[in-house]
CSV table of C-alpha atoms in Angstrom, one decimal:
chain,number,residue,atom,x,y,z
X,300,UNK,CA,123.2,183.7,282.3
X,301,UNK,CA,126.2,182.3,284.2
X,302,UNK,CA,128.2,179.4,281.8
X,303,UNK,CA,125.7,180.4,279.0
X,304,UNK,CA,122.9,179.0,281.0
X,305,UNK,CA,119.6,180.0,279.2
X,306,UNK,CA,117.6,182.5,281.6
X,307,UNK,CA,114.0,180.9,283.6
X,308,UNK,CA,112.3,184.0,282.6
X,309,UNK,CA,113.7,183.5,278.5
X,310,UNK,CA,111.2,183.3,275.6
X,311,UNK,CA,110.0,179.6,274.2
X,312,UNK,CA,112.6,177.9,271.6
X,313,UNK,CA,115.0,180.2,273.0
X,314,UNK,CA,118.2,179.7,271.2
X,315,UNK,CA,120.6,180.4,274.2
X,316,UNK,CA,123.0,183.0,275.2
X,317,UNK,CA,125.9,181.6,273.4
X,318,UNK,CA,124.1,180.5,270.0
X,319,UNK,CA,124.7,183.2,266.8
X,320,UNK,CA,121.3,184.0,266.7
X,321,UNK,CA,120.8,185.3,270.7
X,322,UNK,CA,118.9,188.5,270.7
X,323,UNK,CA,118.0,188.3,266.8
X,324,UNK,CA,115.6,185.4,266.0
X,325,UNK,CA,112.1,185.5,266.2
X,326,UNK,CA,111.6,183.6,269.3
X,327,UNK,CA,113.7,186.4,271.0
X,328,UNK,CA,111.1,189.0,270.3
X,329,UNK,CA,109.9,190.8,273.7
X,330,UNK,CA,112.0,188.5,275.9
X,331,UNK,CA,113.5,190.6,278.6
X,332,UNK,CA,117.2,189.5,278.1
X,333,UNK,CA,117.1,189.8,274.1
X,334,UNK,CA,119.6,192.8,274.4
X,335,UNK,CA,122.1,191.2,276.7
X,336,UNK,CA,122.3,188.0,275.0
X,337,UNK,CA,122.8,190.4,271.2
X,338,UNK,CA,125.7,192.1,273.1
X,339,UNK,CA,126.8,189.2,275.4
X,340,UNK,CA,130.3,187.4,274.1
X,341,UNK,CA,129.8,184.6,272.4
X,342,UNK,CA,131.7,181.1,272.5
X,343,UNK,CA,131.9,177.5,273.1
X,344,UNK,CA,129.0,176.4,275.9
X,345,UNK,CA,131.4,175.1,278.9
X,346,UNK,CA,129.0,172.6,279.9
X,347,UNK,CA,128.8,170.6,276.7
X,348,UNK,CA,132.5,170.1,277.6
X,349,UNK,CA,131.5,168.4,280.7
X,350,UNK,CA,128.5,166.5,279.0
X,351,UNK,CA,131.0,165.2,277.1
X,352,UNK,CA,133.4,164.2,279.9
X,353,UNK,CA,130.2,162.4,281.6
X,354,UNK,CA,129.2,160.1,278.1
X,355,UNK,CA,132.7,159.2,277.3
X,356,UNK,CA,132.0,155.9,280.0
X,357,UNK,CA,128.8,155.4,278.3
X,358,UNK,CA,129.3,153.2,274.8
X,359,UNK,CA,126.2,153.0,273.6
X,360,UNK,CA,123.2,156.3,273.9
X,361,UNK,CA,119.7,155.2,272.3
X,362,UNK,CA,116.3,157.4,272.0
X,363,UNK,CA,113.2,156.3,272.8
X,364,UNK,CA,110.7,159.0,270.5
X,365,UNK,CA,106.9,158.6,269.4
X,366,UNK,CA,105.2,161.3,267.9
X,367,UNK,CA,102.6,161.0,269.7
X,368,UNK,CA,101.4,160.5,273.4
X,369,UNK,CA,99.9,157.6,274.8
X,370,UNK,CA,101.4,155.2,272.3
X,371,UNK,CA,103.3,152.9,274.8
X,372,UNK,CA,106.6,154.6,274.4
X,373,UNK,CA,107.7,154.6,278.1
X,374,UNK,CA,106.4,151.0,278.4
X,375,UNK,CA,108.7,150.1,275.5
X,376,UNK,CA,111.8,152.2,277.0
X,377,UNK,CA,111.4,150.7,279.8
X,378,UNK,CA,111.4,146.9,279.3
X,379,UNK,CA,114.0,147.5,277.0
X,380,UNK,CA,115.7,148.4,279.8
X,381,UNK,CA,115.0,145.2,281.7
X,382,UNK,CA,115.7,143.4,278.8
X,383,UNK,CA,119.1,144.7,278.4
X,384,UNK,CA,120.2,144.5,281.7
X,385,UNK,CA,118.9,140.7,282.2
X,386,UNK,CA,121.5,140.3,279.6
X,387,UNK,CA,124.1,141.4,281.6
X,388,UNK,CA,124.6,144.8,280.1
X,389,UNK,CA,125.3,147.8,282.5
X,390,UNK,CA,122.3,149.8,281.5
X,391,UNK,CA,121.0,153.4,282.7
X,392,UNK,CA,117.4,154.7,281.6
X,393,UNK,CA,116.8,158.5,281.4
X,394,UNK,CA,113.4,159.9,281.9
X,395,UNK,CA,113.6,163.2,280.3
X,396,UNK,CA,109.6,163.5,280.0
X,397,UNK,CA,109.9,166.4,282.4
X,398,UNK,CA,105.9,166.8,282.5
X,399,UNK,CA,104.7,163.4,282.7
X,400,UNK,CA,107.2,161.2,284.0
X,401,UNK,CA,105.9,157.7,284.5
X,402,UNK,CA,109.3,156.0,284.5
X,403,UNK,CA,109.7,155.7,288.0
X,404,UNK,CA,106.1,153.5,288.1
X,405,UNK,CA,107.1,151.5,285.1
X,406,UNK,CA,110.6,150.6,286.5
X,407,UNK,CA,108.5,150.1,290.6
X,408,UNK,CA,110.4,153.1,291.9
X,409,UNK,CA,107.5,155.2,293.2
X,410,UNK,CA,109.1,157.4,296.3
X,411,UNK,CA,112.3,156.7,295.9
X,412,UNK,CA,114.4,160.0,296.4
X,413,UNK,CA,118.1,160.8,294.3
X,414,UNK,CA,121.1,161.1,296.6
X,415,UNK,CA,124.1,163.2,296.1
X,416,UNK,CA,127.8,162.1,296.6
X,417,UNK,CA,131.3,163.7,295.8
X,418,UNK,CA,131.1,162.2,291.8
X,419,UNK,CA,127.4,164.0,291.5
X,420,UNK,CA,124.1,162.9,291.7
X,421,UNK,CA,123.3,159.1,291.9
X,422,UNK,CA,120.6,157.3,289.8
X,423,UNK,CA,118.3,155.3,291.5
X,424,UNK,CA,119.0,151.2,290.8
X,425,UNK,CA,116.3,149.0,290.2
X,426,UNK,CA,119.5,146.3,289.9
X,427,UNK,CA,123.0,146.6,290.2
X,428,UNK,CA,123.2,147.0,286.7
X,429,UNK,CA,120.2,149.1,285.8
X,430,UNK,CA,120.0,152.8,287.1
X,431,UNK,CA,117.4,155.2,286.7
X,432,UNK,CA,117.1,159.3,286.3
X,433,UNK,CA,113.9,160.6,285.9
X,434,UNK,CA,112.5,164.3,287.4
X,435,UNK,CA,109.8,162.0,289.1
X,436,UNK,CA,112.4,161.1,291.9
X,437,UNK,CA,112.7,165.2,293.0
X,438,UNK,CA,109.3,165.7,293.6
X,439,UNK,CA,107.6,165.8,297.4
X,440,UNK,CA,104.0,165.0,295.8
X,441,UNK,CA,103.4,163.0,293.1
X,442,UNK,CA,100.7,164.6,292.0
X,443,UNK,CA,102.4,167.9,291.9
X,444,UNK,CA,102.2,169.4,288.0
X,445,UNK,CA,105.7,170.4,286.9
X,446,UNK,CA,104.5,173.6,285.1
X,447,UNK,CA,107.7,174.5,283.4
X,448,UNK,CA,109.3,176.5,280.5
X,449,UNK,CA,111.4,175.0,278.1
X,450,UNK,CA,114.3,176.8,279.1
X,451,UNK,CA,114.0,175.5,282.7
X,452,UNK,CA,113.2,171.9,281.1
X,453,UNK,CA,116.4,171.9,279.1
X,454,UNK,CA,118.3,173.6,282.2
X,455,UNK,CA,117.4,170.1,284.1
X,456,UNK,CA,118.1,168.2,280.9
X,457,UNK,CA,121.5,169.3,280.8
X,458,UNK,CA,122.1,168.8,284.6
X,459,UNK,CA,120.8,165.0,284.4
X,460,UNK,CA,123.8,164.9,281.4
X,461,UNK,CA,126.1,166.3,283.2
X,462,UNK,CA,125.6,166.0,287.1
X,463,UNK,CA,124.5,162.5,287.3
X,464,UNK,CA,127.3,159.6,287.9
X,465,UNK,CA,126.8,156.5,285.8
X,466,UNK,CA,130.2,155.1,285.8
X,467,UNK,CA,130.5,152.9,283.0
X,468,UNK,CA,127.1,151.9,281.0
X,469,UNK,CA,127.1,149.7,278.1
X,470,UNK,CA,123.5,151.2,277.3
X,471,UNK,CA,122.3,154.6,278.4
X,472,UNK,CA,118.2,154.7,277.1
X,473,UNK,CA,116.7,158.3,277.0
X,474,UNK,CA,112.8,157.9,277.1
X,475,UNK,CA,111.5,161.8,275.4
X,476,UNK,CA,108.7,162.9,275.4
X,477,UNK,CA,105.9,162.8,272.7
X,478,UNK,CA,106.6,165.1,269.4
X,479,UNK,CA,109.5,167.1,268.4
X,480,UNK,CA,109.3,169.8,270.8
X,481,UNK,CA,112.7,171.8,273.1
X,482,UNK,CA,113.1,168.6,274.3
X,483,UNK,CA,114.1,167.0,271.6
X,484,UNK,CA,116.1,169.5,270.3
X,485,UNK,CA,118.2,170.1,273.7
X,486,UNK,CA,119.0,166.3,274.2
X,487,UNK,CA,120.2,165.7,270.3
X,488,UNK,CA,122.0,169.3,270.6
X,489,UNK,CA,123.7,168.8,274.2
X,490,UNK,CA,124.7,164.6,272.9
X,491,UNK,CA,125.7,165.1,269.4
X,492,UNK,CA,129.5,165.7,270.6
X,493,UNK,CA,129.2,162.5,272.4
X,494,UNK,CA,127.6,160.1,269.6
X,495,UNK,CA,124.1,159.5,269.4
X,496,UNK,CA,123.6,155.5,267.8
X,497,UNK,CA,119.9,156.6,267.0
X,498,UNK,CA,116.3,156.6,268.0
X,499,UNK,CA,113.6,153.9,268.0
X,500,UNK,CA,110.6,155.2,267.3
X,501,UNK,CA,107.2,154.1,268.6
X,502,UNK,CA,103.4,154.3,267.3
X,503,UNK,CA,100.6,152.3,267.1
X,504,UNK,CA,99.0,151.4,263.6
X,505,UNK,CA,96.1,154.0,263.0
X,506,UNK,CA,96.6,156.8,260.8
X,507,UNK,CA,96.7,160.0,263.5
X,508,UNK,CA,99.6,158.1,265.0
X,509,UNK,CA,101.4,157.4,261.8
X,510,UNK,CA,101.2,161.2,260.8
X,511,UNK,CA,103.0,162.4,263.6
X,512,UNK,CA,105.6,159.1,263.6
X,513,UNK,CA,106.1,160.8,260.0
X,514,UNK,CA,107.4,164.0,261.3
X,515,UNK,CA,109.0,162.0,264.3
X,516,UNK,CA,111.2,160.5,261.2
X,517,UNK,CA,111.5,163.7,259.6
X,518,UNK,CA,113.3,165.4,262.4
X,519,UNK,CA,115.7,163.0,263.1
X,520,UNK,CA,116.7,162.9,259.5
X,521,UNK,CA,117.1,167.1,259.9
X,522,UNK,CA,119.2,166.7,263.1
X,523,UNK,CA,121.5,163.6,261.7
X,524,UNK,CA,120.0,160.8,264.2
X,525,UNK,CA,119.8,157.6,262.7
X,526,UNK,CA,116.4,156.0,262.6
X,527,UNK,CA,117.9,152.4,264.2
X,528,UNK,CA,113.5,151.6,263.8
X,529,UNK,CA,110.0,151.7,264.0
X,530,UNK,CA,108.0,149.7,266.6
X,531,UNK,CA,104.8,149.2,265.7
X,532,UNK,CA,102.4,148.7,269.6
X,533,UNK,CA,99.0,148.0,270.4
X,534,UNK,CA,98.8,145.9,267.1
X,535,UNK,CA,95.8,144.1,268.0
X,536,UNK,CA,94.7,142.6,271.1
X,537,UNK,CA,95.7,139.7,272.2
X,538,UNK,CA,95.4,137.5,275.1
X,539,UNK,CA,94.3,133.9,276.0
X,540,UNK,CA,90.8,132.9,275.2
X,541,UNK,CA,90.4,131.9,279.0
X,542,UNK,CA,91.3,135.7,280.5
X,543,UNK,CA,88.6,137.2,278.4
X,544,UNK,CA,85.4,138.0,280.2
X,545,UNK,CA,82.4,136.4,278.0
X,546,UNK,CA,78.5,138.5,278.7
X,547,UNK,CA,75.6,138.2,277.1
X,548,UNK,CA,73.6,141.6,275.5
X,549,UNK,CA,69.8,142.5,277.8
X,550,UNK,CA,67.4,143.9,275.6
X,551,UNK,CA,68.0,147.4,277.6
X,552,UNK,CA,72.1,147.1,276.7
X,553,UNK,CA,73.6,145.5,280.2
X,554,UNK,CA,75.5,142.8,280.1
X,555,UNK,CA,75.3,139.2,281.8
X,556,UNK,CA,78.7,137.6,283.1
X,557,UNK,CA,78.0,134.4,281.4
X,558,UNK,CA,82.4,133.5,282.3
X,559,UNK,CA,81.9,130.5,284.1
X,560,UNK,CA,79.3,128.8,281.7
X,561,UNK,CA,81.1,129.2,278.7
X,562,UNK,CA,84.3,128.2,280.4
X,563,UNK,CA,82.7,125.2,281.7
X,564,UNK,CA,81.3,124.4,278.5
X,565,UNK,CA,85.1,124.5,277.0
X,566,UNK,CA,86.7,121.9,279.5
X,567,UNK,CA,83.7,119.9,279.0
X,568,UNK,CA,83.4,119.9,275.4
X,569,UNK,CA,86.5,121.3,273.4
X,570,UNK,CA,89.2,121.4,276.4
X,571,UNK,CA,91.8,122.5,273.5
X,572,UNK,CA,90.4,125.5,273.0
X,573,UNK,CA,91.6,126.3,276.5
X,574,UNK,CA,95.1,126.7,275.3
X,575,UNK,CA,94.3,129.2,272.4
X,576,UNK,CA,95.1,132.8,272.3
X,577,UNK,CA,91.7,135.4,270.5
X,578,UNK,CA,93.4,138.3,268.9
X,579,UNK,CA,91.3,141.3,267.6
X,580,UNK,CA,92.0,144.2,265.7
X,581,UNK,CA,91.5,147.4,268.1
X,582,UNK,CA,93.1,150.2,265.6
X,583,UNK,CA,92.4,150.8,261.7
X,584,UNK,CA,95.1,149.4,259.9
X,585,UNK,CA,93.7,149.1,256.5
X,586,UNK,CA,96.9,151.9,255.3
X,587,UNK,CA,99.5,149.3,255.9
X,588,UNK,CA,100.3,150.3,259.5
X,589,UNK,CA,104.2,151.2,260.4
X,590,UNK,CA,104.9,148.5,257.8
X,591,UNK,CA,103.9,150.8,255.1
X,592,UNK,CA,104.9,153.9,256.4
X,593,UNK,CA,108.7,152.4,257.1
X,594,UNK,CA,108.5,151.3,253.5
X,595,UNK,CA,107.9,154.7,251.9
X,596,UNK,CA,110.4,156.7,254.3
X,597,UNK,CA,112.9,154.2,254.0
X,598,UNK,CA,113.2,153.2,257.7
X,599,UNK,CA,114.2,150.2,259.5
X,600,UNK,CA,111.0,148.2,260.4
X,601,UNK,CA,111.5,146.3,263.9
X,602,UNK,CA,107.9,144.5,264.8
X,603,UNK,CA,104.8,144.1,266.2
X,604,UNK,CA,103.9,144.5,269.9
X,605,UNK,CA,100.3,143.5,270.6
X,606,UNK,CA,98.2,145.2,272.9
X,607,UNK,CA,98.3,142.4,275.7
X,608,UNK,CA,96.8,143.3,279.0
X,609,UNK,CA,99.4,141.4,281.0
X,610,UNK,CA,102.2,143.4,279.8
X,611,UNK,CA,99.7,146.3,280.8
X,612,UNK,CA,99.6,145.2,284.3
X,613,UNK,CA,103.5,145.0,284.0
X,614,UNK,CA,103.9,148.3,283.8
X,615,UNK,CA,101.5,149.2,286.4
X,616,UNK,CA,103.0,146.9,289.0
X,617,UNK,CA,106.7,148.2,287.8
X,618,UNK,CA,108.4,144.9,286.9
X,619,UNK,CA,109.8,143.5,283.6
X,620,UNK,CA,107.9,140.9,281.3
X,621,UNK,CA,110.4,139.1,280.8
X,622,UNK,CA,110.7,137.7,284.8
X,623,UNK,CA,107.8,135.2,284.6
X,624,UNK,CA,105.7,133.6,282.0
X,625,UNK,CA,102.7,135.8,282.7
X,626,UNK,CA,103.6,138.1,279.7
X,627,UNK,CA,103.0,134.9,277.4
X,628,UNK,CA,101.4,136.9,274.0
X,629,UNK,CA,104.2,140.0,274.4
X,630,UNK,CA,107.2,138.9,276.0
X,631,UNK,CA,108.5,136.3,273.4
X,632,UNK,CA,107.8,139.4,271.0
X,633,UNK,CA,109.6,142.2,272.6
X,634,UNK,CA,112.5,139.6,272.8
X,635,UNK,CA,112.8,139.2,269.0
X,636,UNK,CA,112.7,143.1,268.6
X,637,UNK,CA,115.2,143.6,271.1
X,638,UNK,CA,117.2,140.5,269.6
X,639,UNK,CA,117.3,142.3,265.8
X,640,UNK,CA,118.2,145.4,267.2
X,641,UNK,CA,121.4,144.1,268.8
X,642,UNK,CA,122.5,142.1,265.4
X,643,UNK,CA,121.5,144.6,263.1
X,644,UNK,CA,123.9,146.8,265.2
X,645,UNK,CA,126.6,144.1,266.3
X,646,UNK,CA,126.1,145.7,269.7
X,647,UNK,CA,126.5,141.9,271.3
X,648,UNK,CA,129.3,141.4,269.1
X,649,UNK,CA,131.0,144.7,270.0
X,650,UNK,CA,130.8,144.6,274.0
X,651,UNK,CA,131.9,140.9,273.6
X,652,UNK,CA,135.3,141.8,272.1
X,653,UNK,CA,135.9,145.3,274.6
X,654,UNK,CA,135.4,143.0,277.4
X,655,UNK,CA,137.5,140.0,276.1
């Protein structure tokens, strides 16, 4: 429990060593270091001093939350990221989804390894002004299951905070994982000295993501993080009427590629319909969607992201939407979210004037 580091072999939501409640609240129940840390000397945790002395070169610290998994939330964080950075920002993505970290794919970093120098460890740059942290770089197999506590989780939270070398960022994005679990908790605790700008939140318009985007809200209004907005993804699908594959029903259910006939048909007989874009609606949004729900908890509401299976294949191949014109239905979308986000905070305005 050296530097009031929380113990591998602690309880779940252990409070820590150094907190007023070590050794006393529920969670410390049958943990085999509850009497140590109710007699251990409390104070100050040392490293949030150093935490601190990391983020002062980093202006601007943004969360990336859904409440949910599978909602597009690393997909958002990370062309956010691009998006940034192709504006000239120095930017730095965290990836502090310890158990499913997908950054490195998203951001086409697959096997690359972290290196060590005398300022600490270095992220791995996709640019030269766009580095990237994420557990996924320190493991041999890729497929290896990180089966870990949440102490050890928020012992390697606390390290990337500390131990890794930005230099100066104009943007550090932290991509969490889904819910409102240690995670959470650790990354607000361990940043709040520093200044946390707020979290943008992510869900998709049914009503079992909503419910959980609900409590996302909730706890950042409990832990004094400002809700900065509410992206609502997957709202419909979307893509041009020529990528969709057209069949026709067999009595027994299979399906005839009928493509090239109906495409045929198109440049032959209405060629303008080649230009249009078919959008569908793939979740129930009868309730109102994020719209709604950002009205009635009195959040920021930033846009809607359709489901588009370019941006999709984006993310698979690790590159940003915004490079080529292939991302035709999302990009321009993601653009204007990322646009109000930076006047409703005067971020451009800002960075302009510190740099003048």
């Amino acid at each position: 429990m050296e530097n009031g580091e929380i113990p591998e072999n602690a309880n779940e939501h252990c409070p820590g060593p150094q907190s007023d409640l070590a050794g006393k609240s529920d969670s410390c129940q049958g943990c085999p270091n509850q009497q140590d840390c109710a007699s251990a000397p409390k104070g100050p945790d040392p490293d949030l001093v150093a935490i601190a002395e990391r983020m002062a070169t980093v202006k601007h610290k943004i969360l990336v939350l859904s409440g949910k998994g599978g909602v597009g939330k690393s997909t958002f964080s990370a062309q956010l990221s691009y998006a940034l950075a192709a504006m000239d920002f120095q930017v730095g993505l965290m990836d502090i989804d310890i158990c499913g970290p997908s950054i490195p794919k998203m951001l086409g970093l697959e096997g690359q390894e972290i290196h060590q120098s005398n300022l600490g460890w270095s992220p791995v740059y996709v640019e030269s002004n766009l580095g990237v942290m994420s557990i996924g770089f320190m493991l041999p197999n890729p497929d290896e299951a990180v089966i870990w506590r949440g102490p050890r989780k928020n012992g390697l939270i606390k390290q990337f905070l500390k131990d890794v070398y930005w230099g100066e960022l104009d943007f550090l994005v932290v991509d969490a994982p889904p819910g409102t679990s240690d995670e959470h908790i650790s990354i607000v605790q361990y940043l709040q000295a520093t200044g946390i700008d707020g979290a943008i939140i992510v869900t998709t318009p049914q009503q079992v993501s909503l419910i959980d985007v609900r409590k996302e809200v909730s706890f950042c209004k409990k832990v004094g993080v400002e809700v900065l907005g509410v992206v609502e993804n997957m709202s419909g699908l979307c893509q041009r009427l020529t990528d969709f594959r057209f069949a026709k029903l067999t009595e027994n259910g299979e399906q005839n590629d009928i493509t090239e006939r109906v495409l045929g048909y198109m440049r032959e007989k209405a060629p303008e319909m080649l230009d249009l874009i078919a959008c569908s609606e793939v979740f129930d949004s009868s309730g109102g969607g994020a719209t709604q729900m950002c009205q009635e908890m009195g959040v920021p509401f930033l846009g809607k992201v359709p489901l588009d299976p370019q941006l999709c294949k984006a993310a698979e191949e690790g590159r940003s939407c915004f490079a080529d014109q292939k991302c035709g239905v999302s990009a321009p979308v993601l653009k204007s979210i990322i646009e109000k986000l930076l006047v409703m905070n005067q971020w451009r305005e800002e960075l302009q004037q510190i740099g003048e």
